[in-house]
XYZ file of C-alpha atoms in Angstrom:
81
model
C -57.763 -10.334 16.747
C -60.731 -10.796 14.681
C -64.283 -9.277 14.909
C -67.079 -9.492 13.305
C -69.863 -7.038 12.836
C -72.629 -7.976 11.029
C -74.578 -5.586 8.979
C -71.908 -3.254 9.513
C -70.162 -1.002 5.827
C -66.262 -0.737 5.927
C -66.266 2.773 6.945
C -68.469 1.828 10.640
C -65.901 -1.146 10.848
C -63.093 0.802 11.163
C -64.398 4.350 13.317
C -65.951 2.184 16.150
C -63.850 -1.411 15.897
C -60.551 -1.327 14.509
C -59.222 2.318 15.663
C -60.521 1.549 19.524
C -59.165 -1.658 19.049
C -55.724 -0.160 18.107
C -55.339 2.356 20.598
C -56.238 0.207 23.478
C -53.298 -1.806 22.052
C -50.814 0.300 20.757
C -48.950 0.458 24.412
C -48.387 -3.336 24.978
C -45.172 -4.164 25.632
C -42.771 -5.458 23.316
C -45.383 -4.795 20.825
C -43.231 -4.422 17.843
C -45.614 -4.230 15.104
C -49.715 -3.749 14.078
C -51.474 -4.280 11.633
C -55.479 -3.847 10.270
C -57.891 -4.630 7.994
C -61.623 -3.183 8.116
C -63.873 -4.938 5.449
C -67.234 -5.161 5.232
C -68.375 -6.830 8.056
C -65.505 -7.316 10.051
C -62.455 -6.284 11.507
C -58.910 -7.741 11.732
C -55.618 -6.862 13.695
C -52.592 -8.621 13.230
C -49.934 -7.610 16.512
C -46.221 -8.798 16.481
C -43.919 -9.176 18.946
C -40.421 -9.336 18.602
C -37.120 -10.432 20.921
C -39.574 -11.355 23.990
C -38.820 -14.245 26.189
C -41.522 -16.496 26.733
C -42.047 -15.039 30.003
C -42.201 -11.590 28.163
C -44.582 -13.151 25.775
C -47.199 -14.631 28.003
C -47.610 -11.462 29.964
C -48.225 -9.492 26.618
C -50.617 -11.680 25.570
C -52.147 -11.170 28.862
C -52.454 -7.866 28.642
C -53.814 -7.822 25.209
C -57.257 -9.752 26.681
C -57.252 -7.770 29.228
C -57.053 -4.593 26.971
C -59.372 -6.080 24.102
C -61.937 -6.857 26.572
C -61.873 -3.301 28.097
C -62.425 -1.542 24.948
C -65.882 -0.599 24.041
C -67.537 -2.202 21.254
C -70.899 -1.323 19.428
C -73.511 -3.618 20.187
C -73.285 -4.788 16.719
C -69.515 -6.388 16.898
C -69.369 -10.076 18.012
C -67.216 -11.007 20.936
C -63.605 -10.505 19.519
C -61.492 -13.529 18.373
């Protein structure tokens, strides 16, 4: 999941991006593994799933839209990736 912020330090990147972003995430199933990076700029979370059928899969990945686009964003971030 990638976002970008423009205009936006490090510091603002991760407070109001990354650490909503990875609480509204960190109870999908089969979620085995996340991962961030807050730059300048922009934000980026890696998530990894392990063991899941493809069934599994699909309805994690479902659930991580639905959860990315109900976490609040500043106006600043772009639409995430």
């Amino acid at each position: 999941i990638n976002v970008n912020v423009p205009g936006a330090d490090a510091e603002y990147v991760e407070d109001n991006v990354t650490l909503p972003l990875e609480k509204s995430l960190s109870g999908t199933p089969g979620l085995d593994m996340m991962t961030s990076d807050s730059s300048e700029h922009a934000s980026a979370i890696t998530l990894n799933f392990q063991n899941l059928t493809t069934q599994d899969f699909v309805a994690a990945q479902a659930q991580v839209l639905q959860e990315v686009d109900g976490t609040i964003l500043p106006q600043l971030a772009d639409r995430p990736q």
